GROMACS .gro file of C-alpha atoms in nm:
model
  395
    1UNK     CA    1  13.765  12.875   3.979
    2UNK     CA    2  14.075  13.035   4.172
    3UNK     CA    3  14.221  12.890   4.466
    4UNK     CA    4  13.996  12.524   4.442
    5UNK     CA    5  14.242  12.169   4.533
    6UNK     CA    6  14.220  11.909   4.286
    7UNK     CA    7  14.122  11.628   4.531
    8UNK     CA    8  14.363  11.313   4.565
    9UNK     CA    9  14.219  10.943   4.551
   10UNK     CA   10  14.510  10.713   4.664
   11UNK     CA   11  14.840  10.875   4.702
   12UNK     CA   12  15.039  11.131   4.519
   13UNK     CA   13  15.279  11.106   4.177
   14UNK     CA   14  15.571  10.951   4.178
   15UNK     CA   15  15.856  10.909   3.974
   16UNK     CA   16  15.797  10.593   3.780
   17UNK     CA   17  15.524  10.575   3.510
   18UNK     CA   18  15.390  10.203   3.648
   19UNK     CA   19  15.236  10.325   3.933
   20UNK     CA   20  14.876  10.451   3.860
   21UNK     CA   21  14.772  10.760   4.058
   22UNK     CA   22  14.442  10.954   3.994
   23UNK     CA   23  14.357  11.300   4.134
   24UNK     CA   24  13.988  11.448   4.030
   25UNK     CA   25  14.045  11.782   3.889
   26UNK     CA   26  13.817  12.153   3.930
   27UNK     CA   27  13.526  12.090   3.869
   28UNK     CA   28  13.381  12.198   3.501
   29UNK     CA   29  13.059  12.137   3.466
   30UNK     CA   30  13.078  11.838   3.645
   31UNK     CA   31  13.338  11.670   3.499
   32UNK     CA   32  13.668  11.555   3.607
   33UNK     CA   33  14.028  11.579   3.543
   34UNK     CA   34  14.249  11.239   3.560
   35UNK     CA   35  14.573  11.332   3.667
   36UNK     CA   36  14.721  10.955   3.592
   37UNK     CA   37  15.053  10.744   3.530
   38UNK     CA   38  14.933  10.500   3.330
   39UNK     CA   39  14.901  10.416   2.995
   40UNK     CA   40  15.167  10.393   2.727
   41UNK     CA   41  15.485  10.557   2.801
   42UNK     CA   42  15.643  10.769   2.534
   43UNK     CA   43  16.047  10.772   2.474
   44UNK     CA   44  16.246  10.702   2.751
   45UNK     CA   45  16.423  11.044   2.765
   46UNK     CA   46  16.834  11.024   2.808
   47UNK     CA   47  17.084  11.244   3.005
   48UNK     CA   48  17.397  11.257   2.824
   49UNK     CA   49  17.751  11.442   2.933
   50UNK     CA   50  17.895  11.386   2.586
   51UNK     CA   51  17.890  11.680   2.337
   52UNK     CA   52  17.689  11.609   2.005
   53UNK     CA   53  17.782  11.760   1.713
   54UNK     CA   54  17.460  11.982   1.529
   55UNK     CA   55  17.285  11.815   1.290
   56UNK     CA   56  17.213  11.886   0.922
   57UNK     CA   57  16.872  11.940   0.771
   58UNK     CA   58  16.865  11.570   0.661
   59UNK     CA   59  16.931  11.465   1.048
   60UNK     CA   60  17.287  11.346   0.979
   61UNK     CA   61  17.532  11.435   1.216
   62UNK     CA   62  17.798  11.691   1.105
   63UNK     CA   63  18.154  11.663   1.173
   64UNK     CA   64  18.218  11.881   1.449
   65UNK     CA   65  18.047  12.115   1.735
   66UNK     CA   66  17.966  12.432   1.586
   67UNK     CA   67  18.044  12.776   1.707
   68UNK     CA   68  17.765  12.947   1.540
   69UNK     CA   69  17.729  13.131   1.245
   70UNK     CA   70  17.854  13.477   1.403
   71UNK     CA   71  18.213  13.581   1.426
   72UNK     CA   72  18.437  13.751   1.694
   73UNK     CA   73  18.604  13.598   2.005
   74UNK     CA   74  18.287  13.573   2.221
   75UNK     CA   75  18.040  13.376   2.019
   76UNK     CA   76  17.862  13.117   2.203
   77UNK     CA   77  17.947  12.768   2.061
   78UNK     CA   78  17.770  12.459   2.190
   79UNK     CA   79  17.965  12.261   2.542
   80UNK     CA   80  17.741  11.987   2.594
   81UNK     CA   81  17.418  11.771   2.509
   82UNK     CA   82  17.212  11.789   2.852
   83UNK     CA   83  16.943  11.539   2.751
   84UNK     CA   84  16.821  11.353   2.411
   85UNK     CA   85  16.484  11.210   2.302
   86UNK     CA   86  16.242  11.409   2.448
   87UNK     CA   87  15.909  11.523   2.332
   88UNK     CA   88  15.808  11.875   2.301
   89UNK     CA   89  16.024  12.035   2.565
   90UNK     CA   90  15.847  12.360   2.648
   91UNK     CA   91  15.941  12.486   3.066
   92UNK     CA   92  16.223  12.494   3.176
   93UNK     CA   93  16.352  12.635   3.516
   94UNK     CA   94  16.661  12.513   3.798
   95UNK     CA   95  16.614  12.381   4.140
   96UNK     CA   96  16.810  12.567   4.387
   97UNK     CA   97  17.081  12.216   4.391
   98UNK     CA   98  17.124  12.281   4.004
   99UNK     CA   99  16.926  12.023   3.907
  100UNK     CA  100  16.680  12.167   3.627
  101UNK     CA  101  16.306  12.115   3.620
  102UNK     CA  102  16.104  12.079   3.260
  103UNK     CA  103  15.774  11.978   3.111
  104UNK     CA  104  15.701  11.803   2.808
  105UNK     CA  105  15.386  11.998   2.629
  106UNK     CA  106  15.235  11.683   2.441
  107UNK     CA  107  15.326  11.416   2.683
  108UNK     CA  108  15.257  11.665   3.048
  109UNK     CA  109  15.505  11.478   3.162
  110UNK     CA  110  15.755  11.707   3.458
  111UNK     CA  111  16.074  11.581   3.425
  112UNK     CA  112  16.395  11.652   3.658
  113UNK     CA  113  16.748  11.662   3.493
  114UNK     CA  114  17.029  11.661   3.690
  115UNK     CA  115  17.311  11.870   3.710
  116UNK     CA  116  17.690  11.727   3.699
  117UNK     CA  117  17.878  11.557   3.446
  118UNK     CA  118  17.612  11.290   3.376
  119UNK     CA  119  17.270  11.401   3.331
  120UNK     CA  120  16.980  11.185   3.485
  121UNK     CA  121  16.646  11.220   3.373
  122UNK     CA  122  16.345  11.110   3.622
  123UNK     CA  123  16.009  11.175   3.574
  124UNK     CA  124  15.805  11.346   3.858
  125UNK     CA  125  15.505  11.343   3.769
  126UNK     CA  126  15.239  11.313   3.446
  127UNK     CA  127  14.976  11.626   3.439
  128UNK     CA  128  14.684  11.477   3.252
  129UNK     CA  129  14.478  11.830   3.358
  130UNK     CA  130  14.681  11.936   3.077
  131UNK     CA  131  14.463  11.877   2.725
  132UNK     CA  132  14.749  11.903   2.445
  133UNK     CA  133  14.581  12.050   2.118
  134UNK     CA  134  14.791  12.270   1.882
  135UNK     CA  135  15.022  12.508   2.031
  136UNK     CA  136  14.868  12.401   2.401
  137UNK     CA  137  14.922  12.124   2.622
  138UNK     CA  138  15.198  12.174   2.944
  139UNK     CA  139  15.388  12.467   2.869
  140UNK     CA  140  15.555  12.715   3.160
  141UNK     CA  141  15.707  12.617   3.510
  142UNK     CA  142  15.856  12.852   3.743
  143UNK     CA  143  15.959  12.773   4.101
  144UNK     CA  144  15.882  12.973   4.402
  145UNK     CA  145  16.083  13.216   4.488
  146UNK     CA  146  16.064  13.042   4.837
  147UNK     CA  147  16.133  12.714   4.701
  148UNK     CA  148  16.381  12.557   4.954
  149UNK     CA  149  16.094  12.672   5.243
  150UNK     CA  150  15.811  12.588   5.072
  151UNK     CA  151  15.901  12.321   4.790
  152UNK     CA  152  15.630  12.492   4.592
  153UNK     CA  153  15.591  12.478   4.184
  154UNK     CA  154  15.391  12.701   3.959
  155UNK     CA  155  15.299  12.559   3.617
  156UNK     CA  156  15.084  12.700   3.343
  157UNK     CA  157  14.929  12.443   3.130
  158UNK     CA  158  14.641  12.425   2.875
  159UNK     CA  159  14.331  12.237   3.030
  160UNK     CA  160  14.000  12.132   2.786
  161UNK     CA  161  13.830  12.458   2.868
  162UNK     CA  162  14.091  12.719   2.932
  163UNK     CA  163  14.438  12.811   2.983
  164UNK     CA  164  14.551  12.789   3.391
  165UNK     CA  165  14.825  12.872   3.625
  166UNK     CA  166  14.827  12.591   3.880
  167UNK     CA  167  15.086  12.457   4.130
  168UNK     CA  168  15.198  12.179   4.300
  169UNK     CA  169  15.474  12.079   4.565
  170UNK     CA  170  15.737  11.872   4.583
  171UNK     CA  171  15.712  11.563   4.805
  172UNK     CA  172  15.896  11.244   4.870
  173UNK     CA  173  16.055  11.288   4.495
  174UNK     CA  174  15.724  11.325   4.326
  175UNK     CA  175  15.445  11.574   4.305
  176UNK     CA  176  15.120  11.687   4.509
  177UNK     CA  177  14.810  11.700   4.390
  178UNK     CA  178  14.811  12.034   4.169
  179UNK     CA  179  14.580  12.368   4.310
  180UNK     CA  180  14.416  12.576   4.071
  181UNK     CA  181  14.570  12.991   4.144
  182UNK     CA  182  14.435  13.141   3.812
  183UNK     CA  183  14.188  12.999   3.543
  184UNK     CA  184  13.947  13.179   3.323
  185UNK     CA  185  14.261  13.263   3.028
  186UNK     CA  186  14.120  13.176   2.702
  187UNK     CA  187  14.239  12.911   2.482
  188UNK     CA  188  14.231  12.802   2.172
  189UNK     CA  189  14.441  12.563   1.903
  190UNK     CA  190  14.708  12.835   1.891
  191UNK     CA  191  14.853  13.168   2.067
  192UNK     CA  192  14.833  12.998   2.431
  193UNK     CA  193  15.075  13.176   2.549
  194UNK     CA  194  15.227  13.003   2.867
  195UNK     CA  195  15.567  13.177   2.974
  196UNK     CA  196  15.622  13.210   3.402
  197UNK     CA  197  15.888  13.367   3.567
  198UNK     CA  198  15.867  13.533   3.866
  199UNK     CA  199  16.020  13.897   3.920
  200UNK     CA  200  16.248  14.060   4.142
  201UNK     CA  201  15.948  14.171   4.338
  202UNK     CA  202  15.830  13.833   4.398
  203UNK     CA  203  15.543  13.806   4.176
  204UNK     CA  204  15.447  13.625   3.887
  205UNK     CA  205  15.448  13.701   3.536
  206UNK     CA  206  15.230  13.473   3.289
  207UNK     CA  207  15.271  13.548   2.930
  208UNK     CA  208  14.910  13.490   2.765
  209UNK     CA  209  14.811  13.455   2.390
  210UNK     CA  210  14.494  13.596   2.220
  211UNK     CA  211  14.380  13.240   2.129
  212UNK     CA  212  14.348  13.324   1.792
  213UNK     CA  213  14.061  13.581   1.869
  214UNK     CA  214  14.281  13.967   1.791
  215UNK     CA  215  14.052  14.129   1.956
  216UNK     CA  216  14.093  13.986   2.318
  217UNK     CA  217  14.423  14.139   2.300
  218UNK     CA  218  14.310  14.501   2.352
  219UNK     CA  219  14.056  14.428   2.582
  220UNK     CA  220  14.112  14.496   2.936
  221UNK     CA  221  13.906  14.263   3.133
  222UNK     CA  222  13.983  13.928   2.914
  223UNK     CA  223  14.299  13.764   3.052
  224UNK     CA  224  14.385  13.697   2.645
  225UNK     CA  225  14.716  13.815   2.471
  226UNK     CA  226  14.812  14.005   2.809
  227UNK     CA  227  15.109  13.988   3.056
  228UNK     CA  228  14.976  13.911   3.397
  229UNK     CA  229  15.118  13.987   3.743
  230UNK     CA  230  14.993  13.808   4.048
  231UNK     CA  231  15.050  13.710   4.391
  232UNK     CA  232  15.168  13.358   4.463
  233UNK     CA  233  14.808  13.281   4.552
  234UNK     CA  234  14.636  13.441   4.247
  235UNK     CA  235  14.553  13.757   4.318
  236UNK     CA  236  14.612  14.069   4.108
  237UNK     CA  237  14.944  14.211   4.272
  238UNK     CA  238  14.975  14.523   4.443
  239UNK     CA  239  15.043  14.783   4.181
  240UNK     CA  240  14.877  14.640   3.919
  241UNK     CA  241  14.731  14.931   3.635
  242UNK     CA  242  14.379  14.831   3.609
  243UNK     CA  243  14.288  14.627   3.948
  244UNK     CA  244  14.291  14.286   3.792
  245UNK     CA  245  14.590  14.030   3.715
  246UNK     CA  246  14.652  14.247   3.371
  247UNK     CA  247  14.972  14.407   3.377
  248UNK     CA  248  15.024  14.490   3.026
  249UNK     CA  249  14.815  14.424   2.676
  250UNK     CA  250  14.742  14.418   2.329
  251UNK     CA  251  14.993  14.147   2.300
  252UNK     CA  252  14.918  13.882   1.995
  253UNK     CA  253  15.147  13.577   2.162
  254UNK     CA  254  15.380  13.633   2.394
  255UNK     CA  255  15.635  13.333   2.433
  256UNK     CA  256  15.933  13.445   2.604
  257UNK     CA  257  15.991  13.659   2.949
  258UNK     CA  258  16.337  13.760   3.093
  259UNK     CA  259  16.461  14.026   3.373
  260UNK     CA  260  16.778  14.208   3.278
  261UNK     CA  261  17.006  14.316   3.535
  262UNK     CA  262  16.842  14.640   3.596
  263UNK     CA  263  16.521  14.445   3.650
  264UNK     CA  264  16.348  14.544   3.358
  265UNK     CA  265  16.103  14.281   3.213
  266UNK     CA  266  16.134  14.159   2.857
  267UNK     CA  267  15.947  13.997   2.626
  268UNK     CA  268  15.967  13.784   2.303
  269UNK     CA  269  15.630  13.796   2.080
  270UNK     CA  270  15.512  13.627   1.741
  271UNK     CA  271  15.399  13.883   1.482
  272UNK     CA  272  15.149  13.776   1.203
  273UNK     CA  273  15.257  13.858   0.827
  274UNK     CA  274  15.522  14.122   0.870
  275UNK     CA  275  15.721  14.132   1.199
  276UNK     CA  276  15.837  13.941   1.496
  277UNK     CA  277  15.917  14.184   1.804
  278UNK     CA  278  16.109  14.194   2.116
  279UNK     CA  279  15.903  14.433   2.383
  280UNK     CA  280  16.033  14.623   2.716
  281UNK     CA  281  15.737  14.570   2.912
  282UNK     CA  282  15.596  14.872   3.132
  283UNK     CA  283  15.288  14.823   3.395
  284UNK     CA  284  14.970  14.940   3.193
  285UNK     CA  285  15.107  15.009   2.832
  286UNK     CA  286  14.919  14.891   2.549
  287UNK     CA  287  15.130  14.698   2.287
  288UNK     CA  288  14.939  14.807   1.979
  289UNK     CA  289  14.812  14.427   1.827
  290UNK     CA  290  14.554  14.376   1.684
  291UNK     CA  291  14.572  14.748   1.557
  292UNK     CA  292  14.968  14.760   1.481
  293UNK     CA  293  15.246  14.526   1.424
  294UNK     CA  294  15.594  14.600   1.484
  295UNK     CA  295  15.643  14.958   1.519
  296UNK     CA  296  15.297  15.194   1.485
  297UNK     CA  297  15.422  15.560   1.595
  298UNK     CA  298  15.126  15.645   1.817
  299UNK     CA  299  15.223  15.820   2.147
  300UNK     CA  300  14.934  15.564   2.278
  301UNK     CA  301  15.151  15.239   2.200
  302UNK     CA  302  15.435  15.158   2.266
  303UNK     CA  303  15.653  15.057   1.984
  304UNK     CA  304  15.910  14.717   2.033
  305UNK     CA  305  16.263  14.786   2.076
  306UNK     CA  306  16.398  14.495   1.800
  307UNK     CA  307  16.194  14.368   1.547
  308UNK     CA  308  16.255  14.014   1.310
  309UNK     CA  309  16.147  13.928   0.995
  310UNK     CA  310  15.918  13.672   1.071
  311UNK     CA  311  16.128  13.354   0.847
  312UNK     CA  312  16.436  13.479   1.048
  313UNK     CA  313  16.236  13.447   1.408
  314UNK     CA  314  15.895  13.336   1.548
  315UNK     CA  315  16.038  13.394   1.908
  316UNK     CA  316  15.998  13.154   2.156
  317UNK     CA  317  16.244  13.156   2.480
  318UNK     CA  318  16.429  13.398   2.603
  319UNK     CA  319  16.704  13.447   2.834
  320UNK     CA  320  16.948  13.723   2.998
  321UNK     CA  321  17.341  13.668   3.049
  322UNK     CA  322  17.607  13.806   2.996
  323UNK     CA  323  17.464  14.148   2.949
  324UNK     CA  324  17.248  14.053   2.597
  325UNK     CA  325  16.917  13.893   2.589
  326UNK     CA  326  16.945  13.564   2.438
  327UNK     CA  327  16.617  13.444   2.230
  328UNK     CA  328  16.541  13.149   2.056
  329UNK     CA  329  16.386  13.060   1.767
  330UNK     CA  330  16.156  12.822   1.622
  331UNK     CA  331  16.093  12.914   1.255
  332UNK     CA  332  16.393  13.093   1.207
  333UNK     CA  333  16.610  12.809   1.344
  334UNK     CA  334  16.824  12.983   1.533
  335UNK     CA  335  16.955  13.187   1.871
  336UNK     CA  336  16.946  13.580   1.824
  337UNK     CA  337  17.185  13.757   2.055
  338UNK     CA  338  17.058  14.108   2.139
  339UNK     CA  339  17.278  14.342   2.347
  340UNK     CA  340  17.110  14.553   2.556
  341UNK     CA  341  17.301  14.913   2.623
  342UNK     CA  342  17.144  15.169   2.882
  343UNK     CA  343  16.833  15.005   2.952
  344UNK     CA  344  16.759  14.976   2.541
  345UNK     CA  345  16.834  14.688   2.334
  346UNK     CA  346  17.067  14.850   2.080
  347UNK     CA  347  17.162  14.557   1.785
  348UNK     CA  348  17.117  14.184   1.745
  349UNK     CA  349  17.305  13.925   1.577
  350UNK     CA  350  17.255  13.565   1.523
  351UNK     CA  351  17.394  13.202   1.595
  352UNK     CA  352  17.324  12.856   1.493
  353UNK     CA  353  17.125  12.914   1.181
  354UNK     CA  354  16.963  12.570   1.107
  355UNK     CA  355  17.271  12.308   1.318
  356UNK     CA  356  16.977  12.206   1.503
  357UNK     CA  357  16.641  12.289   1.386
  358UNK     CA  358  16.344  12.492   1.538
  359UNK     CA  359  16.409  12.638   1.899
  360UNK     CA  360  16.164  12.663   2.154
  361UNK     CA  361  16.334  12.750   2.566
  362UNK     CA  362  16.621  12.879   2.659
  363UNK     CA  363  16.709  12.947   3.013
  364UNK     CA  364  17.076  13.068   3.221
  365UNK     CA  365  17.170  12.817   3.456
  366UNK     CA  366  17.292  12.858   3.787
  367UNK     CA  367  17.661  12.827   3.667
  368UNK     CA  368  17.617  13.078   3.403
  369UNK     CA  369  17.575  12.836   3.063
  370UNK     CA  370  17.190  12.852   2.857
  371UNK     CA  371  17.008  12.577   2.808
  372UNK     CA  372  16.846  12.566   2.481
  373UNK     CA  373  16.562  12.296   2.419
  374UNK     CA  374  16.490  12.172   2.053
  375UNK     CA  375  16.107  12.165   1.924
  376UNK     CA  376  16.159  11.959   1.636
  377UNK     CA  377  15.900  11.702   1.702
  378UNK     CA  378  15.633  11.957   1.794
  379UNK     CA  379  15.416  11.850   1.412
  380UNK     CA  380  15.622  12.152   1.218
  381UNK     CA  381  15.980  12.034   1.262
  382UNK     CA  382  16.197  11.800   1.069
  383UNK     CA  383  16.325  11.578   1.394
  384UNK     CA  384  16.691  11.419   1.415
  385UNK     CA  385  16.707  11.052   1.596
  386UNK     CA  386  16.781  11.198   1.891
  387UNK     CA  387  16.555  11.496   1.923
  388UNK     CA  388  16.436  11.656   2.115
  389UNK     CA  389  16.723  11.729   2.275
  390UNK     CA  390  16.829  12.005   2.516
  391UNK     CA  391  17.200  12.186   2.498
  392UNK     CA  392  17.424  12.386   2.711
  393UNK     CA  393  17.569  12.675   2.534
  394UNK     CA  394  17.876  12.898   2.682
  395UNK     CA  395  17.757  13.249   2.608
   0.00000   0.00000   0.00000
């Protein structure tokens, strides 16, 4: 149901978890959505402006911040710990002041971190639309790209009978009730999807999965294991290859987006048994799964430009600075540089193999550093005391 207000009781969320809040959500079947801040609050999630040194696989500290496992003048090394004990960290995104804006898959909490020396963290808001399950919960956030006008967020989050772009604003320091703008993308217990960013153009780009259902992804008219581009009210955006929010398929899980310089759209993506990929997206080319992974050869798909083993990968975030792509990585426990010559990404090379577990986001601030969330308490990870945590690398 596009477009239909989840309809406020009392007031609207605020920062502190006491206060109890309920919005009824879009209507299913009759049923309703509690969008509520009640109920037992999970770890009280820490700023910090102190460095931390990486951690071993055992969760001890080691002795000193790490530079990464790469050589040369210009690795990245590790400046700062942003925040510690979170849960799940999954979107991540900046308000135009600095201060950075992320959700919490498991817990839908929205937090705000802010920028300086000392990090705060606040909590906006709790999303209970979202429906956590497997690899689904509250996953992407993107702000508009008219933000300081229209104090407007976008978030994509998993609800109990489909995946959904939805958005709320920013009011008196907490959040509105949320809107449905897109609904109908399948779900399941894993390949949800759930990346946003919005493009140069000033659309937005949602990242889906195939919900564990191949097939979806080289169908046209499902929303599954596509890249979508729509207006900030829904729509399919002008342009668009096959007159619906579908801008490009036959994508298994797409977890990462990033613009270069040049504008071009990239994406990271989760291969099955062989091969991880990274993919320059183009409107209305067909990315080969469920018929090929990695590279297939047929003038009909179009092969990715940097593949992974998948122990060495399963991509998550990615970023662009500095002229590379930056993507990180949950399995392989680690941040793959990929430098990006001519409009082609030419080589990769890797950092941080296993200081500080699995990887999930990793975003360029406004002063130029990435933020790089840990995902270590997401049910597959090994966490430290202090994950999940969230850390500024110097690229």
């Amino acid at each position: 149901m596009r477009g239909a207000p989840l309809r406020p009781a009392a007031a609207v969320l605020a920062p502190a978890l006491a206060l109890a809040v309920l919005l009824s959500g879009c209507n299913q079947g009759g049923n309703e959505t509690i969008v509520s801040l009640t109920g037992t609050a999970p770890p009280t999630p820490v700023g910090s402006g102190v460095p931390q040194a990486p951690t071993t696989e055992s969760g001890t500290p080691s002795a000193a911040p790490t530079k990464g496992s790469g050589s040369g003048k210009r690795a990245p090394r590790v400046v700062d710990t942003i925040a510690t004990d979170l849960a799940v960290p999954w979107g991540l995104d900046f308000f135009p002041d600095g201060d950075a804006i992320v959700t919490e898959r498991d817990t839908q909490r929205v937090l705000r971190i802010s920028s300086g020396k000392k990090h705060k963290v606040s909590v906006l808001g709790v999303l209970s639309a979202a429906d956590p399950q497997g690899e689904g919960g509250l996953l992407g956030v993107a702000l508009s790209p008219s933000f300081e006008v229209d104090q407007t967020i976008y978030f994509y989050l998993t609800s109990s009978t489909d995946n959904r772009i939805v958005r709320s604003v920013l009011s008196g320091g907490g959040l509105t009730p949320v809107e449905v703008v897109l609904d109908g993308i399948p779900n399941g217990f894993i390949h949800d999807g759930g990346r946003l960013a919005f493009g140069p153009d000033g659309y937005l780009y949602a990242s889906t999965g195939e919900a564990g259902r191949p097939a979806l992804a080289a169908n046209k008219k499902s929303l599954g294991g596509k890249i979508l581009r729509i207006t900030t009210e829904g729509e399919p955006a002008p342009g668009n290859p096959f007159d619906s929010p579908v801008w490009s398929y036959g994508h298994r899980n797409v977890q990462g987006l990033a613009f270069d310089d040049r504008d071009n759209l990239w994406a990271s993506e989760f291969g099955q048994d062989d091969v991880d990929e990274l993919n320059k997206i183009t409107g209305g080319a067909d990315y080969g799964w469920p018929g090929v992974e990695g590279p297939g050869g047929s003038k009909r798909q179009t092969d990715p430009q940097q593949t992974w083993d998948v122990a060495e990968a399963s991509p998550s975030g990615l970023a662009f600075a500095n002229g590379n792509l930056w993507m990180a990585a949950l399995r392989g426990e680690r941040v793959w540089r990929v430098r990006l010559k001519g409009g082609k990404a030419v080589d990769q090379k890797s950092f941080f193999v296993g200081d500080y577990g699995r990887l999930r986001t990793i975003a360029t601030a406004p002063d130029g550093t990435l933020w790089v969330t840990t995902s270590n308490r997401d049910g597959r990870g090994d966490p430290a005391d202090s994950d999940d945590r969230i850390l500024q690398l110097r690229p």
